[in-house]
Coordinates of C-alpha atoms in Angstrom, one line a residue:
M30 CA 12.9 -19.0 -5.3
E31 CA 13.2 -18.3 -1.6
K32 CA 11.3 -15.5 0.1
E33 CA 13.1 -12.2 0.1
T34 CA 12.6 -9.2 2.4
I35 CA 12.1 -5.8 0.7
S36 CA 13.2 -2.7 2.5
T37 CA 13.8 0.9 1.5
K38 CA 14.8 3.9 3.5
D39 CA 12.5 6.0 1.3
A40 CA 9.4 4.6 2.9
P41 CA 8.3 4.4 6.6
Q42 CA 10.3 1.8 8.6
A43 CA 8.3 -1.0 10.2
I44 CA 7.0 -0.1 13.6
G45 CA 7.0 -3.7 14.7
P46 CA 8.5 -7.1 14.0
Y47 CA 7.5 -7.3 10.3
S48 CA 9.0 -6.4 6.9
Q49 CA 7.9 -3.5 4.7
A50 CA 7.3 -6.2 2.1
V51 CA 8.2 -9.7 1.2
R52 CA 8.8 -11.1 -2.3
F53 CA 8.0 -14.7 -3.1
N54 CA 8.5 -15.8 -6.6
N55 CA 6.9 -13.1 -8.7
L56 CA 4.6 -11.7 -6.0
I57 CA 5.2 -8.9 -3.6
F58 CA 3.2 -8.7 -0.3
V59 CA 3.3 -5.2 1.1
S60 CA 2.6 -4.8 4.8
G61 CA -0.2 -2.4 5.7
Q62 CA 0.9 1.2 5.5
I63 CA -0.5 4.0 7.6
P64 CA 0.1 7.6 6.8
I65 CA 3.6 7.9 8.2
E66 CA 6.0 10.5 6.8
P67 CA 9.2 8.6 5.9
E68 CA 11.4 11.6 6.9
T69 CA 10.0 12.0 10.4
G70 CA 8.5 8.6 11.3
K71 CA 5.4 10.5 12.4
I72 CA 1.8 10.3 11.3
L73 CA 0.7 13.0 8.7
K74 CA -1.7 15.3 10.5
G75 CA -3.5 16.1 7.2
N76 CA -7.0 15.2 6.1
I77 CA -8.0 11.8 4.9
K78 CA -7.4 12.7 1.3
E79 CA -3.8 13.8 2.1
Q80 CA -3.3 10.7 4.2
T81 CA -4.5 8.4 1.5
R82 CA -2.2 10.0 -1.0
L83 CA 0.8 9.6 1.3
I84 CA 0.0 5.9 1.9
L85 CA -0.3 5.3 -1.9
K86 CA 3.0 7.1 -2.4
N87 CA 4.7 5.0 0.3
L88 CA 3.2 1.8 -1.3
S89 CA 4.5 2.8 -4.6
T90 CA 8.0 3.4 -3.2
I91 CA 8.1 0.0 -1.5
L92 CA 6.9 -1.7 -4.7
A93 CA 9.5 0.1 -6.7
A94 CA 12.2 -1.2 -4.3
G95 CA 10.9 -4.7 -5.0
G96 CA 10.9 -4.3 -8.8
S97 CA 7.2 -3.6 -9.2
S98 CA 4.7 -0.7 -9.3
L99 CA 1.1 0.3 -8.6
D100 CA 0.3 -0.8 -12.1
N101 CA 1.0 -4.4 -11.0
V102 CA -1.1 -4.4 -7.9
L103 CA -3.5 -7.3 -7.9
R104 CA -5.3 -6.8 -4.6
T105 CA -5.5 -4.2 -1.8
T106 CA -7.2 -4.0 1.6
I107 CA -8.2 -0.7 3.0
F108 CA -8.9 -0.4 6.8
L109 CA -10.8 2.7 7.9
T110 CA -11.6 3.7 11.5
D111 CA -14.6 5.6 10.1
L112 CA -16.5 4.4 7.0
E113 CA -17.8 8.0 6.6
N114 CA -14.4 8.6 5.0
Y115 CA -15.1 6.0 2.3
P116 CA -16.2 8.4 -0.4
V117 CA -13.1 10.6 -0.1
V118 CA -10.8 7.6 0.1
N119 CA -12.4 6.0 -2.8
K120 CA -12.2 9.1 -5.0
T121 CA -8.5 9.6 -4.1
Y122 CA -7.7 5.9 -4.5
A123 CA -9.3 5.9 -8.0
Q124 CA -6.7 8.5 -9.2
Y125 CA -4.0 5.9 -8.7
F126 CA -5.8 2.8 -10.0
N127 CA -8.0 4.2 -12.8
D128 CA -7.0 2.0 -15.8
F129 CA -7.1 -1.5 -14.3
P130 CA -8.1 -1.3 -10.6
P131 CA -7.1 -4.2 -8.4
A132 CA -9.4 -6.4 -6.4
R133 CA -10.1 -4.8 -3.1
S134 CA -11.8 -5.0 0.3
T135 CA -12.6 -2.1 2.5
V136 CA -13.5 -2.6 6.2
Q137 CA -14.1 -0.5 9.2
V138 CA -11.9 -1.3 12.2
A139 CA -12.0 -0.1 15.8
K140 CA -8.5 1.2 15.9
L141 CA -5.2 1.3 14.0
P142 CA -1.6 1.6 15.0
M143 CA -0.5 5.1 16.1
D144 CA -4.2 6.1 16.1
A145 CA -4.1 6.3 12.3
Q146 CA -7.4 6.7 10.5
I147 CA -6.5 4.6 7.5
E148 CA -4.2 1.7 6.5
I149 CA -3.7 0.0 3.1
D150 CA -1.9 -3.2 2.3
A151 CA -1.2 -4.6 -1.2
I152 CA -0.3 -7.7 -3.2
A153 CA 1.5 -7.1 -6.5
C154 CA 3.2 -9.1 -9.2
I155 CA 6.5 -8.4 -10.8
N156 CA 6.7 -8.3 -14.6
T157 CA 9.8 -10.3 -15.7
E158 CA 10.8 -11.6 -19.1
E159 CA 9.9 -15.0 -17.8
N160 CA 6.3 -13.9 -17.0
L161 CA 6.0 -12.2 -20.4
L162 CA 7.1 -15.4 -22.2
D163 CA 4.4 -17.4 -20.2
A164 CA 1.6 -15.0 -21.2

């Protein structure tokens, strides 16, 4: 299978020369998402909990466009500009990945695009009949 670009108008458009996500075989690689409201293209001015929720909603929307879901996420990376936000982000994140949490790294960074406080990327699989037969 060749690589395929995944794009949906229901999630924030890329703000640079990259794809919202790329599918290769049965994996989807979702680019880092910052808390951009898809309707306005602007950063959500809410607190870190609201921003985390918006990012996870946007990740879910992109995954759905590629035939997957948050249930199939294998790995995420969370980038925070302030690790003091870690407890709130962790608690909010856990609400989306409570049954089978993916592997994850969380790191503090100096700065993120559009002065965001948080960014999350993801790698997920796609459940297909072929995958189920191999299991």
